PDB file of C-alpha atoms in Angstrom:
ATOM      1  CA  MET A  31       0.000   0.000   0.000  1.00  0.00           C
ATOM      2  CA  GLN A  32       1.159   3.532  -0.804  1.00  0.00           C
ATOM      3  CA  THR A  33       1.450   6.240   1.851  1.00  0.00           C
ATOM      4  CA  TYR A  34       0.379   9.758   0.875  1.00  0.00           C
ATOM      5  CA  ARG A  35       0.660  13.070   2.651  1.00  0.00           C
ATOM      6  CA  LEU A  36      -2.383  15.253   2.031  1.00  0.00           C
ATOM      7  CA  ARG A  37      -1.908  18.944   2.800  1.00  0.00           C
ATOM      8  CA  ILE A  38      -5.013  21.082   3.226  1.00  0.00           C
ATOM      9  CA  SER A  39      -5.737  24.726   3.964  1.00  0.00           C
ATOM     10  CA  PRO A  40      -8.866  25.513   6.050  1.00  0.00           C
ATOM     11  CA  GLN A  41     -11.095  28.101   4.373  1.00  0.00           C
ATOM     12  CA  SER A  42     -13.834  28.441   7.003  1.00  0.00           C
ATOM     13  CA  ALA A  43     -14.622  27.547  10.589  1.00  0.00           C
ATOM     14  CA  PHE A  44     -14.996  23.869  11.481  1.00  0.00           C
ATOM     15  CA  GLY A  45     -17.756  22.368  13.586  1.00  0.00           C
ATOM     16  CA  THR A  46     -16.185  18.897  13.749  1.00  0.00           C
ATOM     17  CA  ALA A  47     -12.623  17.969  14.679  1.00  0.00           C
ATOM     18  CA  LEU A  48     -10.502  16.612  11.814  1.00  0.00           C
ATOM     19  CA  LEU A  49     -10.132  13.054  13.112  1.00  0.00           C
ATOM     20  CA  GLY A  50      -9.181  10.114  10.919  1.00  0.00           C
ATOM     21  CA  ASP A  51     -12.252   7.943  11.456  1.00  0.00           C
ATOM     22  CA  THR A  52     -14.659  10.824  10.834  1.00  0.00           C
ATOM     23  CA  PHE A  53     -12.740  11.958   7.739  1.00  0.00           C
ATOM     24  CA  PHE A  54     -12.784   8.385   6.400  1.00  0.00           C
ATOM     25  CA  GLY A  55     -16.550   8.142   6.883  1.00  0.00           C
ATOM     26  CA  GLN A  56     -17.256  11.335   4.975  1.00  0.00           C
ATOM     27  CA  LEU A  57     -14.792  10.318   2.262  1.00  0.00           C
ATOM     28  CA  CYS A  58     -16.798   7.111   1.770  1.00  0.00           C
ATOM     29  CA  TRP A  59     -19.872   9.249   1.080  1.00  0.00           C
ATOM     30  CA  ALA A  60     -17.841  11.340  -1.388  1.00  0.00           C
ATOM     31  CA  ILE A  61     -16.766   8.150  -3.206  1.00  0.00           C
ATOM     32  CA  ARG A  62     -20.391   7.017  -3.344  1.00  0.00           C
ATOM     33  CA  HIS A  63     -21.543  10.309  -4.856  1.00  0.00           C
ATOM     34  CA  ARG A  64     -18.793  10.467  -7.480  1.00  0.00           C
ATOM     35  CA  PHE A  65     -18.331   6.800  -8.437  1.00  0.00           C
ATOM     36  CA  GLY A  66     -21.574   5.151  -7.339  1.00  0.00           C
ATOM     37  CA  GLU A  67     -22.813   2.886  -4.568  1.00  0.00           C
ATOM     38  CA  ASN A  68     -21.496  -0.273  -6.249  1.00  0.00           C
ATOM     39  CA  LYS A  69     -17.939   1.089  -6.304  1.00  0.00           C
ATOM     40  CA  LEU A  70     -18.088   1.924  -2.600  1.00  0.00           C
ATOM     41  CA  ALA A  71     -19.515  -1.513  -1.768  1.00  0.00           C
ATOM     42  CA  GLU A  72     -16.667  -3.120  -3.721  1.00  0.00           C
ATOM     43  CA  LEU A  73     -14.060  -1.097  -1.830  1.00  0.00           C
ATOM     44  CA  LEU A  74     -15.584  -1.977   1.553  1.00  0.00           C
ATOM     45  CA  GLU A  75     -16.084  -5.675   0.811  1.00  0.00           C
ATOM     46  CA  THR A  76     -12.985  -6.780   2.760  1.00  0.00           C
ATOM     47  CA  TYR A  77     -12.798  -3.801   5.113  1.00  0.00           C
ATOM     48  CA  THR A  78     -13.548  -5.728   8.310  1.00  0.00           C
ATOM     49  CA  TYR A  79     -11.167  -8.559   7.332  1.00  0.00           C
ATOM     50  CA  ASP A  80      -7.905  -6.645   7.854  1.00  0.00           C
ATOM     51  CA  ALA A  81      -7.858  -5.558   4.220  1.00  0.00           C
ATOM     52  CA  PRO A  82      -8.840  -1.862   4.139  1.00  0.00           C
ATOM     53  CA  PHE A  83      -8.619   0.023   0.869  1.00  0.00           C
ATOM     54  CA  LEU A  84      -7.746   3.199   2.782  1.00  0.00           C
ATOM     55  CA  VAL A  85      -6.583   4.252   6.259  1.00  0.00           C
ATOM     56  CA  VAL A  86      -6.722   7.946   7.238  1.00  0.00           C
ATOM     57  CA  SER A  87      -4.885   9.831   9.998  1.00  0.00           C
ATOM     58  CA  ASN A  88      -6.002  12.845  11.993  1.00  0.00           C
ATOM     59  CA  ALA A  89      -5.052  16.296  10.701  1.00  0.00           C
ATOM     60  CA  PHE A  90      -1.842  17.634  12.253  1.00  0.00           C
ATOM     61  CA  PRO A  91       0.094  20.907  12.044  1.00  0.00           C
ATOM     62  CA  THR A  92       2.295  20.775   8.954  1.00  0.00           C
ATOM     63  CA  GLY A  93       5.443  18.742   9.539  1.00  0.00           C
ATOM     64  CA  HIS A  94       4.376  17.507  12.982  1.00  0.00           C
ATOM     65  CA  ILE A  95       2.825  14.451  14.638  1.00  0.00           C
ATOM     66  CA  PRO A  96       1.482  13.939  18.179  1.00  0.00           C
ATOM     67  CA  LEU A  97       3.925  13.242  20.990  1.00  0.00           C
ATOM     68  CA  PRO A  98       3.426   9.647  22.213  1.00  0.00           C
ATOM     69  CA  SER A  99       1.306   9.011  25.308  1.00  0.00           C
ATOM     70  CA  LEU A 100       4.083   7.724  27.561  1.00  0.00           C
ATOM     71  CA  PRO A 101       4.883   7.963  31.296  1.00  0.00           C
ATOM     72  CA  GLY A 102       5.807  11.518  32.239  1.00  0.00           C
ATOM     73  CA  GLN A 103       9.119  10.615  33.852  1.00  0.00           C
ATOM     74  CA  LEU A 104      10.463   9.645  30.447  1.00  0.00           C
ATOM     75  CA  TYR A 105      10.151  13.264  29.314  1.00  0.00           C
ATOM     76  CA  PHE A 106      10.545  15.161  32.568  1.00  0.00           C
ATOM     77  CA  ASP A 107      13.846  13.748  33.862  1.00  0.00           C
ATOM     78  CA  ALA A 108      15.730  16.551  32.106  1.00  0.00           C
ATOM     79  CA  VAL A 109      13.181  19.251  33.000  1.00  0.00           C
ATOM     80  CA  SER A 110      12.950  21.155  36.285  1.00  0.00           C
ATOM     81  CA  ALA A 111       9.748  20.901  38.312  1.00  0.00           C
ATOM     82  CA  SER A 112       8.912  24.567  37.629  1.00  0.00           C
ATOM     83  CA  GLN A 113       8.988  23.957  33.867  1.00  0.00           C
ATOM     84  CA  ARG A 114       6.862  20.814  33.776  1.00  0.00           C
ATOM     85  CA  LYS A 115       3.508  22.580  33.497  1.00  0.00           C
ATOM     86  CA  ALA A 116       4.675  24.457  30.396  1.00  0.00           C
ATOM     87  CA  VAL A 117       6.307  21.355  28.926  1.00  0.00           C
ATOM     88  CA  LYS A 118       3.046  19.395  29.154  1.00  0.00           C
ATOM     89  CA  LYS A 119       1.561  21.786  26.576  1.00  0.00           C
ATOM     90  CA  GLN A 120       4.300  20.901  24.074  1.00  0.00           C
ATOM     91  CA  VAL A 121       2.420  18.116  22.299  1.00  0.00           C
ATOM     92  CA  TRP A 122       3.490  18.424  18.635  1.00  0.00           C
ATOM     93  CA  LEU A 123       6.642  16.584  17.594  1.00  0.00           C
ATOM     94  CA  PRO A 124       8.532  17.639  14.422  1.00  0.00           C
ATOM     95  CA  ILE A 125       8.405  14.564  12.221  1.00  0.00           C
ATOM     96  CA  GLU A 126      12.137  14.753  11.440  1.00  0.00           C
ATOM     97  CA  MET A 127      12.802  14.056  15.151  1.00  0.00           C
ATOM     98  CA  ILE A 128      11.697  10.453  14.635  1.00  0.00           C
ATOM     99  CA  SER A 129      15.301   9.600  13.756  1.00  0.00           C
ATOM    100  CA  GLN A 130      16.449  10.827  17.189  1.00  0.00           C
ATOM    101  CA  PRO A 131      16.293   8.900  20.499  1.00  0.00           C
ATOM    102  CA  LEU A 132      12.962   8.992  22.310  1.00  0.00           C
ATOM    103  CA  ASN A 133      14.287  10.927  25.312  1.00  0.00           C
ATOM    104  CA  GLN A 134      15.093  13.897  23.036  1.00  0.00           C
ATOM    105  CA  TRP A 135      11.597  14.275  21.607  1.00  0.00           C
ATOM    106  CA  GLN A 136       9.922  16.356  24.308  1.00  0.00           C
ATOM    107  CA  THR A 137      12.401  19.239  24.184  1.00  0.00           C
ATOM    108  CA  ALA A 138      11.821  19.606  20.421  1.00  0.00           C
ATOM    109  CA  CYS A 139       8.018  19.704  20.693  1.00  0.00           C
ATOM    110  CA  GLU A 140       5.857  22.788  20.188  1.00  0.00           C
ATOM    111  CA  THR A 141       2.471  23.907  21.481  1.00  0.00           C
ATOM    112  CA  ASP A 142      -0.900  24.351  19.807  1.00  0.00           C
ATOM    113  CA  LYS A 143      -0.531  28.111  20.096  1.00  0.00           C
ATOM    114  CA  GLN A 144       2.869  28.113  18.391  1.00  0.00           C
ATOM    115  CA  LEU A 145       1.773  26.028  15.413  1.00  0.00           C
ATOM    116  CA  ILE A 146      -1.949  26.218  14.777  1.00  0.00           C
ATOM    117  CA  ASP A 147      -3.145  29.532  16.196  1.00  0.00           C
ATOM    118  CA  LYS A 148      -6.743  28.311  16.283  1.00  0.00           C
ATOM    119  CA  LYS A 149      -9.580  29.915  18.201  1.00  0.00           C
ATOM    120  CA  ASN A 150     -12.721  28.295  19.553  1.00  0.00           C
ATOM    121  CA  ALA A 151     -15.890  30.384  19.592  1.00  0.00           C
ATOM    122  CA  LEU A 152     -19.529  29.752  20.478  1.00  0.00           C
ATOM    123  CA  GLN A 153     -21.975  30.423  17.640  1.00  0.00           C
ATOM    124  CA  PRO A 154     -25.567  31.246  18.718  1.00  0.00           C
ATOM    125  CA  HIS A 155     -28.413  29.411  16.965  1.00  0.00           C
ATOM    126  CA  ASN A 156     -32.181  29.833  17.070  1.00  0.00           C
ATOM    127  CA  SER A 157     -35.069  27.518  16.270  1.00  0.00           C
ATOM    128  CA  ILE A 158     -38.216  29.415  15.305  1.00  0.00           C
ATOM    129  CA  ASN A 159     -41.630  28.191  16.407  1.00  0.00           C
ATOM    130  CA  ARG A 160     -43.774  28.660  13.284  1.00  0.00           C
ATOM    131  CA  TYR A 161     -46.912  29.093  15.364  1.00  0.00           C
ATOM    132  CA  THR A 162     -45.538  32.012  17.391  1.00  0.00           C
ATOM    133  CA  GLY A 163     -42.962  33.343  14.915  1.00  0.00           C
ATOM    134  CA  THR A 164     -40.313  33.500  17.632  1.00  0.00           C
ATOM    135  CA  THR A 165     -38.111  31.376  19.862  1.00  0.00           C
ATOM    136  CA  GLY A 166     -39.443  29.800  23.016  1.00  0.00           C
ATOM    137  CA  GLU A 167     -38.705  27.054  25.487  1.00  0.00           C
ATOM    138  CA  SER A 168     -37.588  23.441  25.176  1.00  0.00           C
ATOM    139  CA  ALA A 169     -36.843  22.627  21.495  1.00  0.00           C
ATOM    140  CA  PHE A 170     -37.247  26.300  20.542  1.00  0.00           C
ATOM    141  CA  ALA A 171     -34.838  27.702  23.144  1.00  0.00           C
ATOM    142  CA  PRO A 172     -31.767  29.522  21.746  1.00  0.00           C
ATOM    143  CA  TYR A 173     -28.554  27.484  21.966  1.00  0.00           C
ATOM    144  CA  THR A 174     -24.878  27.714  21.053  1.00  0.00           C
ATOM    145  CA  MET A 175     -22.508  25.388  19.159  1.00  0.00           C
ATOM    146  CA  GLN A 176     -18.712  25.523  19.219  1.00  0.00           C
ATOM    147  CA  GLN A 177     -16.765  26.418  16.088  1.00  0.00           C
ATOM    148  CA  THR A 178     -13.012  26.259  15.498  1.00  0.00           C
ATOM    149  CA  TRP A 179     -11.345  28.993  13.446  1.00  0.00           C
ATOM    150  CA  TYR A 180      -7.854  28.601  11.976  1.00  0.00           C
ATOM    151  CA  SER A 181      -5.443  31.333  10.931  1.00  0.00           C
ATOM    152  CA  GLN A 182      -5.431  32.000   7.172  1.00  0.00           C
ATOM    153  CA  ALA A 183      -1.765  31.003   6.935  1.00  0.00           C
ATOM    154  CA  ILE A 184      -2.293  27.578   8.520  1.00  0.00           C
ATOM    155  CA  SER A 185      -1.976  24.301   6.627  1.00  0.00           C
ATOM    156  CA  LEU A 186      -2.627  20.827   8.017  1.00  0.00           C
ATOM    157  CA  ASP A 187      -1.220  17.411   7.112  1.00  0.00           C
ATOM    158  CA  ILE A 188      -3.280  14.215   6.843  1.00  0.00           C
ATOM    159  CA  TYR A 189      -1.628  10.866   6.120  1.00  0.00           C
ATOM    160  CA  LEU A 190      -3.366   8.328   3.883  1.00  0.00           C
ATOM    161  CA  ILE A 191      -2.457   4.676   3.345  1.00  0.00           C
ATOM    162  CA  LEU A 192      -4.038   3.609   0.068  1.00  0.00           C
ATOM    163  CA  ASP A 193      -4.388   0.355  -1.857  1.00  0.00           C
ATOM    164  CA  GLU A 194      -3.857   1.725  -5.366  1.00  0.00           C
ATOM    165  CA  GLN A 195      -4.857  -1.547  -6.998  1.00  0.00           C
ATOM    166  CA  ARG A 196      -8.423  -0.854  -5.851  1.00  0.00           C
ATOM    167  CA  ILE A 197      -8.674   2.911  -6.311  1.00  0.00           C
ATOM    168  CA  SER A 198      -6.117   5.411  -7.567  1.00  0.00           C
ATOM    169  CA  GLY A 199      -4.584   8.277  -5.659  1.00  0.00           C
ATOM    170  CA  GLU A 200      -5.958  10.676  -8.282  1.00  0.00           C
ATOM    171  CA  ASP A 201      -9.516   9.456  -7.680  1.00  0.00           C
ATOM    172  CA  ILE A 202      -9.136   9.764  -3.910  1.00  0.00           C
ATOM    173  CA  GLN A 203      -7.769  13.299  -4.284  1.00  0.00           C
ATOM    174  CA  THR A 204     -10.750  14.234  -6.459  1.00  0.00           C
ATOM    175  CA  CYS A 205     -13.154  12.951  -3.802  1.00  0.00           C
ATOM    176  CA  ILE A 206     -11.304  14.856  -1.074  1.00  0.00           C
ATOM    177  CA  GLU A 207     -11.506  18.017  -3.174  1.00  0.00           C
ATOM    178  CA  ASP A 208     -15.267  17.406  -3.400  1.00  0.00           C
ATOM    179  CA  MET A 209     -15.348  17.246   0.408  1.00  0.00           C
ATOM    180  CA  GLY A 210     -13.485  20.544   0.632  1.00  0.00           C
ATOM    181  CA  VAL A 211     -16.027  22.250  -1.633  1.00  0.00           C
ATOM    182  CA  PHE A 212     -19.135  20.912   0.109  1.00  0.00           C
ATOM    183  CA  GLY A 213     -17.713  21.064   3.634  1.00  0.00           C
ATOM    184  CA  TYR A 214     -16.595  18.605   6.280  1.00  0.00           C
ATOM    185  CA  GLY A 215     -18.525  17.625   9.381  1.00  0.00           C
ATOM    186  CA  ARG A 216     -21.255  19.398  11.296  1.00  0.00           C
ATOM    187  CA  ASP A 217     -23.034  22.381   9.743  1.00  0.00           C
ATOM    188  CA  ALA A 218     -21.345  21.941   6.353  1.00  0.00           C
ATOM    189  CA  SER A 219     -24.680  22.960   4.820  1.00  0.00           C
ATOM    190  CA  ILE A 220     -24.331  26.455   6.327  1.00  0.00           C
ATOM    191  CA  GLY A 221     -20.698  26.994   5.322  1.00  0.00           C
ATOM    192  CA  LEU A 222     -18.560  25.177   7.872  1.00  0.00           C
ATOM    193  CA  GLY A 223     -15.760  22.711   7.139  1.00  0.00           C
ATOM    194  CA  LYS A 224     -14.515  24.195   3.849  1.00  0.00           C
ATOM    195  CA  PHE A 225     -10.905  23.538   2.847  1.00  0.00           C
ATOM    196  CA  ASP A 226      -8.578  23.597  -0.169  1.00  0.00           C
ATOM    197  CA  VAL A 227      -6.293  20.716  -1.133  1.00  0.00           C
ATOM    198  CA  LEU A 228      -2.783  22.146  -1.508  1.00  0.00           C
ATOM    199  CA  GLU A 229      -1.067  18.908  -2.483  1.00  0.00           C
ATOM    200  CA  MET A 230      -1.239  15.140  -2.188  1.00  0.00           C
ATOM    201  CA  SER A 231       2.094  13.407  -2.645  1.00  0.00           C
ATOM    202  CA  GLY A 232       3.464   9.920  -2.121  1.00  0.00           C
ATOM    203  CA  ILE A 233       5.951   9.642   0.755  1.00  0.00           C
ATOM    204  CA  GLU A 234       7.874   7.148   2.853  1.00  0.00           C
ATOM    205  CA  MET A 235       6.977   7.421   6.525  1.00  0.00           C
ATOM    206  CA  PRO A 236      10.024   7.860   8.774  1.00  0.00           C
ATOM    207  CA  GLU A 237      10.972   4.894  10.933  1.00  0.00           C
ATOM    208  CA  GLN A 238      13.474   4.456  13.747  1.00  0.00           C
ATOM    209  CA  LYS A 239      16.181   1.825  13.710  1.00  0.00           C
ATOM    210  CA  HIS A 240      15.407  -1.232  15.851  1.00  0.00           C
ATOM    211  CA  ALA A 241      11.738  -0.228  15.964  1.00  0.00           C
ATOM    212  CA  ASN A 242       9.692  -2.327  18.377  1.00  0.00           C
ATOM    213  CA  ALA A 243       6.545  -0.236  18.968  1.00  0.00           C
ATOM    214  CA  TYR A 244       3.877   1.722  17.092  1.00  0.00           C
ATOM    215  CA  LEU A 245       2.773   5.343  17.524  1.00  0.00           C
ATOM    216  CA  THR A 246      -0.788   5.777  16.235  1.00  0.00           C
ATOM    217  CA  LEU A 247      -1.860   8.751  14.106  1.00  0.00           C
ATOM    218  CA  ALA A 248      -5.648   8.285  14.378  1.00  0.00           C
ATOM    219  CA  PRO A 249      -8.235   6.853  16.775  1.00  0.00           C
ATOM    220  CA  CYS A 250      -8.090   3.069  16.602  1.00  0.00           C
ATOM    221  CA  ALA A 251      -9.553  -0.174  17.914  1.00  0.00           C
ATOM    222  CA  PRO A 252      -6.543  -2.208  19.131  1.00  0.00           C
ATOM    223  CA  GLN A 253      -8.596  -5.006  20.693  1.00  0.00           C
ATOM    224  CA  GLY A 254      -7.532  -8.532  19.850  1.00  0.00           C
ATOM    225  CA  GLN A 255      -4.255  -7.487  18.202  1.00  0.00           C
ATOM    226  CA  GLY A 256      -2.033  -9.344  20.676  1.00  0.00           C
ATOM    227  CA  PHE A 257      -0.186  -6.277  21.969  1.00  0.00           C
ATOM    228  CA  ASN A 258       1.966  -6.384  25.101  1.00  0.00           C
ATOM    229  CA  THR A 259      -0.297  -4.691  27.653  1.00  0.00           C
ATOM    230  CA  SER A 260       2.554  -3.860  30.040  1.00  0.00           C
ATOM    231  CA  ARG A 261       4.288  -1.856  27.292  1.00  0.00           C
ATOM    232  CA  SER A 262       1.265  -0.207  25.681  1.00  0.00           C
ATOM    233  CA  TYR A 263       0.050   3.281  26.621  1.00  0.00           C
ATOM    234  CA  TYR A 264      -3.161   4.922  25.467  1.00  0.00           C
ATOM    235  CA  GLU A 265      -6.101   7.134  26.394  1.00  0.00           C
ATOM    236  CA  LEU A 266      -9.566   5.734  25.743  1.00  0.00           C
ATOM    237  CA  PHE A 267     -12.687   7.551  24.604  1.00  0.00           C
ATOM    238  CA  THR A 268     -16.158   6.510  23.513  1.00  0.00           C
ATOM    239  CA  ARG A 269     -17.116   7.363  19.947  1.00  0.00           C
ATOM    240  CA  PHE A 270     -20.816   8.206  19.811  1.00  0.00           C
ATOM    241  CA  GLY A 271     -21.011   8.143  16.029  1.00  0.00           C
ATOM    242  CA  ARG A 272     -23.796   9.220  13.769  1.00  0.00           C
ATOM    243  CA  HIS A 273     -24.512   8.783  10.101  1.00  0.00           C
ATOM    244  CA  GLY A 274     -23.533  11.574   7.748  1.00  0.00           C
ATOM    245  CA  ASP A 275     -24.686  12.995   4.451  1.00  0.00           C
ATOM    246  CA  MET A 276     -28.193  11.862   3.419  1.00  0.00           C
ATOM    247  CA  ALA A 277     -28.419   9.254   6.197  1.00  0.00           C
ATOM    248  CA  VAL A 278     -28.444  11.945   8.875  1.00  0.00           C
ATOM    249  CA  GLN A 279     -32.036  12.705   7.830  1.00  0.00           C
ATOM    250  CA  GLY A 280     -33.157   9.141   8.606  1.00  0.00           C
ATOM    251  CA  ALA A 281     -35.321   8.010  11.500  1.00  0.00           C
ATOM    252  CA  GLN A 282     -32.282   6.755  13.441  1.00  0.00           C
ATOM    253  CA  PRO A 283     -29.104   8.679  12.557  1.00  0.00           C
ATOM    254  CA  PHE A 284     -27.124   7.457  15.573  1.00  0.00           C
ATOM    255  CA  LYS A 285     -24.717   4.512  15.509  1.00  0.00           C
ATOM    256  CA  ASN A 286     -23.873   2.181  18.367  1.00  0.00           C
ATOM    257  CA  PRO A 287     -21.118   3.619  20.601  1.00  0.00           C
ATOM    258  CA  VAL A 288     -17.577   2.279  20.157  1.00  0.00           C
ATOM    259  CA  LEU A 289     -14.633   2.319  22.596  1.00  0.00           C
ATOM    260  CA  MET A 290     -11.449   3.566  20.914  1.00  0.00           C
ATOM    261  CA  ALA A 291      -7.906   4.696  21.737  1.00  0.00           C
ATOM    262  CA  LYS A 292      -6.984   8.293  20.907  1.00  0.00           C
ATOM    263  CA  ALA A 293      -4.241   9.197  18.438  1.00  0.00           C
ATOM    264  CA  GLY A 294      -0.801   9.322  20.029  1.00  0.00           C
ATOM    265  CA  ALA A 295      -1.226   5.901  21.625  1.00  0.00           C
ATOM    266  CA  VAL A 296       1.715   3.511  21.866  1.00  0.00           C
ATOM    267  CA  PHE A 297       1.295  -0.222  21.270  1.00  0.00           C
ATOM    268  CA  THR A 298       4.038  -2.824  21.521  1.00  0.00           C
ATOM    269  CA  PRO A 299       3.653  -6.093  19.594  1.00  0.00           C
ATOM    270  CA  SER A 300       4.793  -9.449  20.926  1.00  0.00           C
ATOM    271  CA  GLU A 301       7.218  -9.617  17.984  1.00  0.00           C
ATOM    272  CA  ALA A 302       8.746  -6.519  16.385  1.00  0.00           C
ATOM    273  CA  THR A 303       7.348  -6.171  12.857  1.00  0.00           C
ATOM    274  CA  SER A 304       7.297  -3.062  10.677  1.00  0.00           C
ATOM    275  CA  ARG A 305       3.710  -2.085   9.819  1.00  0.00           C
ATOM    276  CA  GLN A 306       1.943   0.754   8.016  1.00  0.00           C
ATOM    277  CA  TYR A 307      -1.181   0.584  10.178  1.00  0.00           C
ATOM    278  CA  ILE A 308      -2.711  -1.292  13.104  1.00  0.00           C
ATOM    279  CA  GLY A 309      -6.247  -1.845  14.396  1.00  0.00           C
ATOM    280  CA  LYS A 310      -9.279  -3.322  12.710  1.00  0.00           C
ATOM    281  CA  GLY A 311     -12.346  -2.401  10.714  1.00  0.00           C
ATOM    282  CA  LEU A 312     -15.507  -2.064  12.784  1.00  0.00           C
ATOM    283  CA  GLY A 313     -19.119  -2.778  11.891  1.00  0.00           C
ATOM    284  CA  SER A 314     -20.860  -4.478   8.972  1.00  0.00           C
ATOM    285  CA  ASN A 315     -23.712  -6.977   9.420  1.00  0.00           C
ATOM    286  CA  GLY A 316     -25.672  -4.502  11.540  1.00  0.00           C
ATOM    287  CA  GLU A 317     -23.076  -4.263  14.325  1.00  0.00           C
ATOM    288  CA  LEU A 318     -22.873  -0.459  14.177  1.00  0.00           C
ATOM    289  CA  SER A 319     -26.226   0.462  12.693  1.00  0.00           C
ATOM    290  CA  LYS A 320     -29.581  -1.229  12.250  1.00  0.00           C
ATOM    291  CA  THR A 321     -30.635   1.559   9.876  1.00  0.00           C
ATOM    292  CA  ILE A 322     -27.789   0.855   7.420  1.00  0.00           C
ATOM    293  CA  PRO A 323     -26.538  -2.659   8.332  1.00  0.00           C
ATOM    294  CA  GLU A 324     -23.519  -2.473   6.019  1.00  0.00           C
ATOM    295  CA  THR A 325     -22.142   0.555   7.919  1.00  0.00           C
ATOM    296  CA  VAL A 326     -18.444   0.326   8.827  1.00  0.00           C
ATOM    297  CA  GLN A 327     -16.167   2.567  10.860  1.00  0.00           C
ATOM    298  CA  GLN A 328     -12.441   3.064  10.652  1.00  0.00           C
ATOM    299  CA  GLY A 329     -10.807   1.316  13.595  1.00  0.00           C
ATOM    300  CA  TYR A 330      -7.461   1.293  11.786  1.00  0.00           C
ATOM    301  CA  ALA A 331      -4.738   3.901  12.333  1.00  0.00           C
ATOM    302  CA  PRO A 332      -1.573   4.763  10.388  1.00  0.00           C
ATOM    303  CA  VAL A 333       1.473   4.269  12.602  1.00  0.00           C
ATOM    304  CA  ILE A 334       5.046   5.416  13.072  1.00  0.00           C
ATOM    305  CA  ASN A 335       7.405   2.532  13.878  1.00  0.00           C
ATOM    306  CA  PHE A 336       9.784   3.598  16.662  1.00  0.00           C
ATOM    307  CA  HIS A 337      12.052   2.159  19.346  1.00  0.00           C
ATOM    308  CA  LEU A 338      10.591   2.034  22.855  1.00  0.00           C
ATOM    309  CA  PRO A 339      13.412   1.429  25.356  1.00  0.00           C
ATOM    310  CA  THR A 340      13.023  -1.631  27.559  1.00  0.00           C
ATOM    311  CA  SER A 341      13.404   0.641  30.593  1.00  0.00           C
ATOM    312  CA  VAL A 342       9.922   2.061  29.910  1.00  0.00           C
ATOM    313  CA  GLU A 343       7.530  -0.169  31.862  1.00  0.00           C
TER     314      GLU A 343
END
């Protein structure tokens, strides 16, 4: 499979975080609209059998990846106690640092404010009662929704692992450009989630010598993968998913909740093997949705292969 780096430039506020599993889901809808339902069904036929046609990472500041979720003492040994609070905010690792030893990563990291310069704001909304011509109580009470605004100069990197024997990189880029025009995530119909594709180029992901662990670049489902639990570090969250596009208008737009590990997790296999991604495909056969039984969700994540010292337990 070929690894691509997709670079995008936000053109409006976003109502939904740019996470790999969400981006993959909307990209599936874009494929369906451009190439037809049969093409999408063909691509997803082996998705839950460890044969994905595509694996998508989160969006990261250009040239950076998340710092691994590892015990604090690994990073703080060389930092004074007074500096530790500030250091904890340094969460973005320059990707060229992958070639350096793990204990040097933290000092090279940068903060959200340094790299992204994004602002979160609450946008008021109203629902009008057509009988009274005004707002009211309960379902007609005014409410707010959070939006994320990026600086005009910001670009973001998303990593794609693609099986080009099943669909070409050019076709995937076209579908992503469609997404950028129509908008990504919540409230795309009122202008949110717009972005431009700056480039999509094939790359080789960096890898450390003597790699024996994986750093994930998207939410994933690591269950049943045989990882060494005493040398794996992750933060869990529950994904309360919902259908997108046309399916959001259905009688039951919500999917079954799924437990996942956040990006930046570290998993150690029983035997060191270089891999492009880990995890598994979720859903199909009504497991995620009774409304659309064939629904799947990305539980795969692109990974960086790196060396986790044996002293980290």
